[in-house]
Amino acid sequence: IELKSGILNIFLKTGIVFTQLDLWLGLSYCDGKWNEVTVNKEGSVVSASMNELREQTLEPHIQQLKVNSPVYIGGIPPEIQNFYKELGLEQGFGGCMKDVKFTRGAVVNLASVSSSAVRVNLDGCLSTDSAVNCRGNDSILVYRGKEQSVYESGLQPFTEYLYRVVASNEGGSVSSVWTRVRTRESVPQNVPTPSRVHSINGYSIEVTWDKPAGVIGVIEKYILKAYEEDGPNVPITSAELADTGMLTGILTGLHPFTNYAVTLTACTLAGCTESLHALNISTPQEAPEGVQPPTAISFPTFLLMSWSQPKTPNGIITQY
């Protein structure tokens, strides 16, 4: 099953019988909504439909279809492509799928049944702006001239585009094959303030946050930063977290009995954005550090003992 240039192609091989069915769609599927595709084989009739469009073909010599191998969705592994050269398989599927269902059995949850996946986002599309990103056979002219390079502006971030070159001379025109290229991610927007902060002890805190909404691209890392509330606008400590699936992190290197403002920074390959607002927290007191020994002034019958405040009180000293 292949969607190419506005046509849904169905290729079916049973034994030595090869059947092809083409359903013309144009750009009807390019509306930013989900599309339901059904492929059906009943006896010698093969049919395909997408939404309200339908096509079928009759192949009297077609044989019974028996599936006794893995089912590949979106493409097939390189190691077995050579066995199916007659299918002319091209690049894998790009987009979103849900509610995959076979004649027998329940609806398939791809995320839970997949044995392997390569660079697949099973939670949905990276961008819902399909009306802009979805292009079938409606290619547009980007450049005409004699130069061998050109800038095209006004594109969508982290979006795949197809380009080809047409070279012309007095003898005619020849087109290159299509090349797939993707624009880079954009810098994250609207990074949220951490949703929860609690102290582990006077020196470290645990920070929890929500995944930033509307990030166009892949988040490479998160950064937690702590600023002293009344101090300079330079973080006292920070922590980089490369596991972006985790939305909780530990920030260490703090001082007891101190007020901090904690921010979240999200980074893509294009750059980083820090949350506009911070979540405040006061670390608890800890035992004093650097307690100073006493000094004495001698008198015949008594001593005057005195000592300095601990180098790091870590709180309010209530008793010596």
Short mmCIF file of C-alpha atoms in Angstrom, two decimals:
data_model
loop_
_atom_site.label_atom_id
_atom_site.label_comp_id
_atom_site.label_asym_id
_atom_site.label_seq_id
_atom_site.Cartn_x
_atom_site.Cartn_y
_atom_site.Cartn_z
CA ILE A 1 0.00 0.00 0.00
CA GLU A 2 1.54 3.30 -1.06
CA LEU A 3 0.35 6.91 -1.17
CA LYS A 4 2.24 8.70 -3.92
CA SER A 5 1.51 11.85 -5.94
CA GLY A 6 -2.13 11.89 -4.93
CA ILE A 7 -2.73 8.22 -5.83
CA LEU A 8 -3.28 5.35 -3.38
CA ASN A 9 -1.53 2.34 -4.99
CA ILE A 10 -2.36 -1.20 -3.85
CA PHE A 11 0.02 -4.00 -4.93
CA LEU A 12 -1.01 -7.58 -4.16
CA LYS A 13 0.94 -10.71 -5.06
CA THR A 14 -0.45 -14.18 -4.37
CA GLY A 15 1.60 -17.01 -5.81
CA ILE A 16 2.46 -15.93 -9.36
CA VAL A 17 -0.54 -13.57 -9.75
CA PHE A 18 0.25 -9.87 -9.39
CA THR A 19 -2.62 -7.39 -8.93
CA GLN A 20 -2.46 -3.60 -8.88
CA LEU A 21 -5.24 -1.19 -7.89
CA ASP A 22 -5.00 2.62 -8.14
CA LEU A 23 -7.34 4.99 -6.29
CA TRP A 24 -7.07 8.64 -7.40
CA LEU A 25 -7.26 11.00 -4.41
CA GLY A 26 -5.78 14.27 -5.64
CA LEU A 27 -5.29 16.43 -2.56
CA SER A 28 -8.58 15.53 -0.91
CA TYR A 29 -6.72 14.01 2.05
CA CYS A 30 -4.73 17.19 2.62
CA ASP A 31 -7.18 18.90 4.98
CA GLY A 32 -5.53 18.54 8.40
CA LYS A 33 -8.00 15.82 9.47
CA TRP A 34 -7.73 12.06 9.98
CA ASN A 35 -8.39 9.90 6.87
CA GLU A 36 -9.75 6.37 7.04
CA VAL A 37 -8.22 3.91 4.58
CA THR A 38 -9.72 0.46 4.00
CA VAL A 39 -8.19 -2.27 1.82
CA ASN A 40 -10.29 -5.37 1.25
CA LYS A 41 -9.96 -8.69 -0.58
CA GLU A 42 -13.05 -10.86 -0.99
CA GLY A 43 -12.57 -13.78 -3.31
CA SER A 44 -11.37 -12.40 -6.64
CA VAL A 45 -12.33 -8.78 -5.86
CA VAL A 46 -9.75 -6.36 -4.48
CA SER A 47 -11.06 -2.96 -3.31
CA ALA A 48 -9.69 0.15 -1.66
CA SER A 49 -11.36 3.21 -0.18
CA MET A 50 -10.34 6.42 1.53
CA ASN A 51 -13.12 8.37 3.20
CA GLU A 52 -15.84 8.61 0.50
CA LEU A 53 -13.68 7.57 -2.48
CA ARG A 54 -13.62 3.93 -3.58
CA GLU A 55 -12.12 1.76 -6.35
CA GLN A 56 -12.10 -2.00 -7.03
CA THR A 57 -10.72 -4.49 -9.52
CA LEU A 58 -11.55 -8.08 -10.48
CA GLU A 59 -8.73 -10.64 -10.83
CA PRO A 60 -10.18 -14.11 -11.58
CA HIS A 61 -6.87 -15.94 -11.03
CA ILE A 62 -6.04 -14.39 -7.67
CA GLN A 63 -5.31 -16.92 -4.94
CA GLN A 64 -6.10 -17.03 -1.25
CA LEU A 65 -3.98 -14.63 0.80
CA LYS A 66 -2.23 -16.28 3.74
CA VAL A 67 -0.17 -14.12 6.10
CA ASN A 68 2.43 -16.13 8.04
CA SER A 69 5.15 -13.50 8.44
CA PRO A 70 5.60 -10.24 10.35
CA VAL A 71 3.48 -7.31 9.18
CA TYR A 72 5.55 -4.22 8.33
CA ILE A 73 3.89 -0.82 8.55
CA GLY A 74 5.51 2.29 7.13
CA GLY A 75 8.34 0.47 5.33
CA ILE A 76 10.35 -2.75 5.42
CA PRO A 77 13.83 -3.47 6.83
CA PRO A 78 16.71 -3.09 4.35
CA GLU A 79 17.76 -6.72 4.75
CA ILE A 80 14.59 -8.04 3.08
CA GLN A 81 13.99 -5.34 0.44
CA ASN A 82 15.90 -7.35 -2.20
CA PHE A 83 13.26 -10.10 -1.99
CA TYR A 84 10.52 -7.71 -3.15
CA LYS A 85 12.17 -5.68 -5.89
CA GLU A 86 9.08 -6.01 -8.12
CA LEU A 87 7.12 -3.85 -5.67
CA GLY A 88 9.37 -0.84 -6.30
CA LEU A 89 9.37 0.13 -2.65
CA GLU A 90 10.42 3.71 -2.00
CA GLN A 91 10.93 5.85 1.11
CA GLY A 92 9.03 4.83 4.23
CA PHE A 93 5.79 6.42 5.41
CA GLY A 94 5.95 9.89 6.95
CA GLY A 95 3.01 11.03 9.06
CA CYS A 96 0.68 9.51 11.64
CA MET A 97 -1.32 6.30 11.98
CA LYS A 98 -3.85 5.17 14.56
CA ASP A 99 -6.55 2.51 15.00
CA VAL A 100 -4.94 -0.10 12.73
CA LYS A 101 -7.40 -2.98 12.45
CA PHE A 102 -7.41 -6.32 10.63
CA THR A 103 -10.43 -8.44 9.68
CA ARG A 104 -9.89 -10.67 12.67
CA GLY A 105 -8.88 -9.28 16.04
CA ALA A 106 -9.12 -6.03 17.94
CA VAL A 107 -7.83 -2.58 17.08
CA VAL A 108 -4.02 -2.60 17.22
CA ASN A 109 -2.17 -0.19 19.49
CA LEU A 110 1.02 0.34 17.49
CA ALA A 111 2.99 1.59 20.49
CA SER A 112 2.39 -1.60 22.47
CA VAL A 113 2.69 -4.29 19.76
CA SER A 114 5.60 -2.97 17.70
CA SER A 115 8.67 -5.18 17.97
CA SER A 116 10.90 -2.50 16.49
CA ALA A 117 10.55 1.07 15.29
CA VAL A 118 12.97 3.54 13.71
CA ARG A 119 12.54 7.29 14.32
CA VAL A 120 8.79 6.94 14.72
CA ASN A 121 6.58 9.23 16.80
CA LEU A 122 3.74 6.91 17.81
CA ASP A 123 1.93 9.61 19.79
CA GLY A 124 0.88 11.67 16.76
CA CYS A 125 2.08 14.22 14.26
CA LEU A 126 4.89 16.63 14.95
CA SER A 127 2.75 19.36 13.38
CA THR A 128 -1.03 19.50 12.96
CA ASP A 129 -0.71 22.11 10.22
CA SER A 130 -1.32 19.52 7.49
CA ALA A 131 -2.90 22.04 5.15
CA VAL A 132 0.56 23.64 4.88
CA ASN A 133 2.84 20.60 5.24
CA CYS A 134 0.86 18.17 3.11
CA ARG A 135 1.79 18.33 -0.56
CA GLY A 136 0.86 15.80 -3.20
CA ASN A 137 1.48 16.65 -6.84
CA ASP A 138 1.07 20.42 -6.39
CA SER A 139 4.76 21.30 -6.70
CA ILE A 140 5.61 24.98 -7.16
CA LEU A 141 8.40 26.72 -9.03
CA VAL A 142 11.08 27.91 -6.60
CA TYR A 143 13.64 29.34 -9.02
CA ARG A 144 14.28 29.85 -12.71
CA GLY A 145 17.67 31.04 -13.94
CA LYS A 146 21.29 30.05 -14.53
CA GLU A 147 22.60 30.03 -10.94
CA GLN A 148 23.30 26.72 -9.20
CA SER A 149 22.05 27.65 -5.72
CA VAL A 150 19.01 29.41 -4.31
CA TYR A 151 17.50 30.34 -0.93
CA GLU A 152 13.83 29.55 -0.36
CA SER A 153 12.37 31.41 2.60
CA GLY A 154 9.02 31.33 4.36
CA LEU A 155 9.14 27.57 5.08
CA GLN A 156 7.77 25.78 8.13
CA PRO A 157 10.26 24.68 10.84
CA PHE A 158 11.11 20.96 11.18
CA THR A 159 9.14 20.08 8.04
CA GLU A 160 10.06 17.76 5.20
CA TYR A 161 10.03 19.09 1.64
CA LEU A 162 10.64 17.54 -1.76
CA TYR A 163 12.80 19.28 -4.38
CA ARG A 164 13.99 18.41 -7.85
CA VAL A 165 16.00 20.16 -10.57
CA VAL A 166 14.89 20.51 -14.18
CA ALA A 167 17.82 21.27 -16.53
CA SER A 168 16.98 22.68 -19.96
CA ASN A 169 18.83 23.52 -23.14
CA GLU A 170 17.94 23.73 -26.82
CA GLY A 171 17.73 19.95 -26.95
CA GLY A 172 15.02 19.71 -24.30
CA SER A 173 14.45 19.41 -20.55
CA VAL A 174 15.30 16.58 -18.11
CA SER A 175 14.21 16.31 -14.48
CA SER A 176 16.25 14.91 -11.59
CA VAL A 177 14.82 12.53 -9.04
CA TRP A 178 13.10 14.09 -6.03
CA THR A 179 15.31 14.86 -3.00
CA ARG A 180 13.90 14.86 0.53
CA VAL A 181 15.14 17.58 2.85
CA ARG A 182 13.96 18.78 6.25
CA THR A 183 14.18 22.25 7.74
CA ARG A 184 15.77 22.59 11.18
CA GLU A 185 13.87 22.83 14.42
CA SER A 186 12.89 26.19 15.81
CA VAL A 187 13.92 27.47 19.24
CA PRO A 188 11.31 26.31 21.82
CA GLN A 189 8.53 28.75 22.62
CA ASN A 190 6.49 29.17 25.81
CA VAL A 191 8.63 27.02 28.10
CA PRO A 192 6.56 26.49 31.28
CA THR A 193 7.58 27.40 34.81
CA PRO A 194 8.43 24.31 36.92
CA SER A 195 5.19 22.94 38.35
CA ARG A 196 6.58 21.64 41.66
CA VAL A 197 9.74 22.00 43.73
CA HIS A 198 10.46 20.34 47.06
CA SER A 199 13.56 20.14 49.21
CA ILE A 200 15.38 16.86 49.63
CA ASN A 201 17.67 18.51 52.20
CA GLY A 202 19.37 21.86 52.61
CA TYR A 203 21.71 21.20 49.68
CA SER A 204 19.46 19.70 46.97
CA ILE A 205 15.92 19.96 45.61
CA GLU A 206 13.69 17.88 43.33
CA VAL A 207 12.05 19.76 40.46
CA THR A 208 9.05 18.61 38.38
CA TRP A 209 7.75 20.23 35.19
CA ASP A 210 5.33 19.73 32.30
CA LYS A 211 6.44 19.06 28.73
CA PRO A 212 6.52 22.33 26.75
CA ALA A 213 3.58 22.62 24.36
CA GLY A 214 4.00 23.52 20.72
CA VAL A 215 7.71 22.68 20.39
CA ILE A 216 8.42 22.21 16.67
CA GLY A 217 11.27 19.72 16.63
CA VAL A 218 12.98 17.37 19.05
CA ILE A 219 13.91 18.53 22.56
CA GLU A 220 17.56 17.58 23.06
CA LYS A 221 17.87 18.43 26.76
CA TYR A 222 16.42 20.30 29.72
CA ILE A 223 18.39 22.61 32.02
CA LEU A 224 17.39 23.45 35.60
CA LYS A 225 18.76 26.67 37.08
CA ALA A 226 18.60 28.12 40.60
CA TYR A 227 19.08 31.84 41.31
CA GLU A 228 19.38 33.45 44.73
CA GLU A 229 16.29 35.63 45.10
CA ASP A 230 18.17 38.76 46.14
CA GLY A 231 21.43 37.93 44.39
CA PRO A 232 22.81 38.70 40.92
CA ASN A 233 21.03 37.43 37.83
CA VAL A 234 23.50 34.56 37.50
CA PRO A 235 22.52 31.01 38.44
CA ILE A 236 24.14 29.64 41.60
CA THR A 237 23.87 26.13 40.22
CA SER A 238 22.43 24.32 37.22
CA ALA A 239 21.85 20.78 35.97
CA GLU A 240 21.63 19.48 32.37
CA LEU A 241 19.26 16.56 31.82
CA ALA A 242 19.71 14.64 28.55
CA ASP A 243 16.91 12.10 29.20
CA THR A 244 14.04 14.22 27.89
CA GLY A 245 11.52 11.50 28.65
CA MET A 246 11.94 12.28 32.34
CA LEU A 247 10.09 15.37 33.56
CA THR A 248 11.69 15.34 37.02
CA GLY A 249 15.26 16.28 37.94
CA ILE A 250 17.53 16.86 40.94
CA LEU A 251 19.34 20.16 41.45
CA THR A 252 22.32 20.05 43.82
CA GLY A 253 24.92 22.51 45.06
CA LEU A 254 22.48 24.74 46.97
CA HIS A 255 22.99 26.42 50.34
CA PRO A 256 20.80 25.69 53.36
CA PHE A 257 18.39 28.32 54.67
CA THR A 258 18.42 30.29 51.40
CA ASN A 259 15.65 31.57 49.13
CA TYR A 260 15.95 30.46 45.51
CA ALA A 261 14.10 31.08 42.23
CA VAL A 262 14.11 27.95 40.03
CA THR A 263 13.63 28.05 36.23
CA LEU A 264 13.35 25.49 33.43
CA THR A 265 15.19 25.74 30.09
CA ALA A 266 14.30 23.57 27.06
CA CYS A 267 16.75 23.10 24.18
CA THR A 268 16.51 21.92 20.58
CA LEU A 269 19.41 21.89 18.11
CA ALA A 270 18.37 25.42 17.13
CA GLY A 271 18.85 26.86 20.63
CA CYS A 272 17.48 27.09 24.15
CA THR A 273 14.65 29.02 25.81
CA GLU A 274 14.30 29.65 29.55
CA SER A 275 10.94 29.95 31.29
CA LEU A 276 9.87 33.56 31.78
CA HIS A 277 8.86 32.98 35.39
CA ALA A 278 10.45 31.07 38.25
CA LEU A 279 9.16 28.95 41.12
CA ASN A 280 10.42 30.06 44.54
CA ILE A 281 11.62 27.77 47.30
CA SER A 282 13.44 28.13 50.64
CA THR A 283 15.90 25.39 51.52
CA PRO A 284 15.71 24.06 55.11
CA GLN A 285 18.30 24.63 57.81
CA GLU A 286 21.19 22.20 58.27
CA ALA A 287 23.73 21.75 61.06
CA PRO A 288 26.34 24.54 61.20
CA GLU A 289 29.67 24.07 59.43
CA GLY A 290 33.03 25.56 60.28
CA VAL A 291 32.38 26.02 64.04
CA GLN A 292 35.21 28.18 65.43
CA PRO A 293 37.19 27.23 68.59
CA PRO A 294 37.00 29.63 71.55
CA THR A 295 39.71 32.07 72.60
CA ALA A 296 40.40 33.14 76.18
CA ILE A 297 41.56 36.26 78.01
CA SER A 298 43.19 35.25 81.34
CA PHE A 299 42.60 36.85 84.75
CA PRO A 300 43.90 35.59 88.13
CA THR A 301 40.67 33.92 89.12
CA PHE A 302 38.67 33.66 85.90
CA LEU A 303 38.83 33.38 82.12
CA LEU A 304 36.86 35.42 79.57
CA MET A 305 35.90 32.96 76.81
CA SER A 306 34.76 34.18 73.38
CA TRP A 307 34.26 32.71 69.92
CA SER A 308 33.27 33.72 66.42
CA GLN A 309 30.10 32.76 64.57
CA PRO A 310 30.45 29.52 62.55
CA LYS A 311 31.84 30.14 59.08
CA THR A 312 28.65 28.64 57.60
CA PRO A 313 25.77 28.91 60.05
CA ASN A 314 23.34 27.08 57.67
CA GLY A 315 20.45 28.66 59.59
CA ILE A 316 19.69 30.69 62.70
CA ILE A 317 21.98 29.87 65.66
CA THR A 318 19.73 29.33 68.65
CA GLN A 319 22.27 28.15 71.23
CA TYR A 320 25.99 27.90 71.97
#
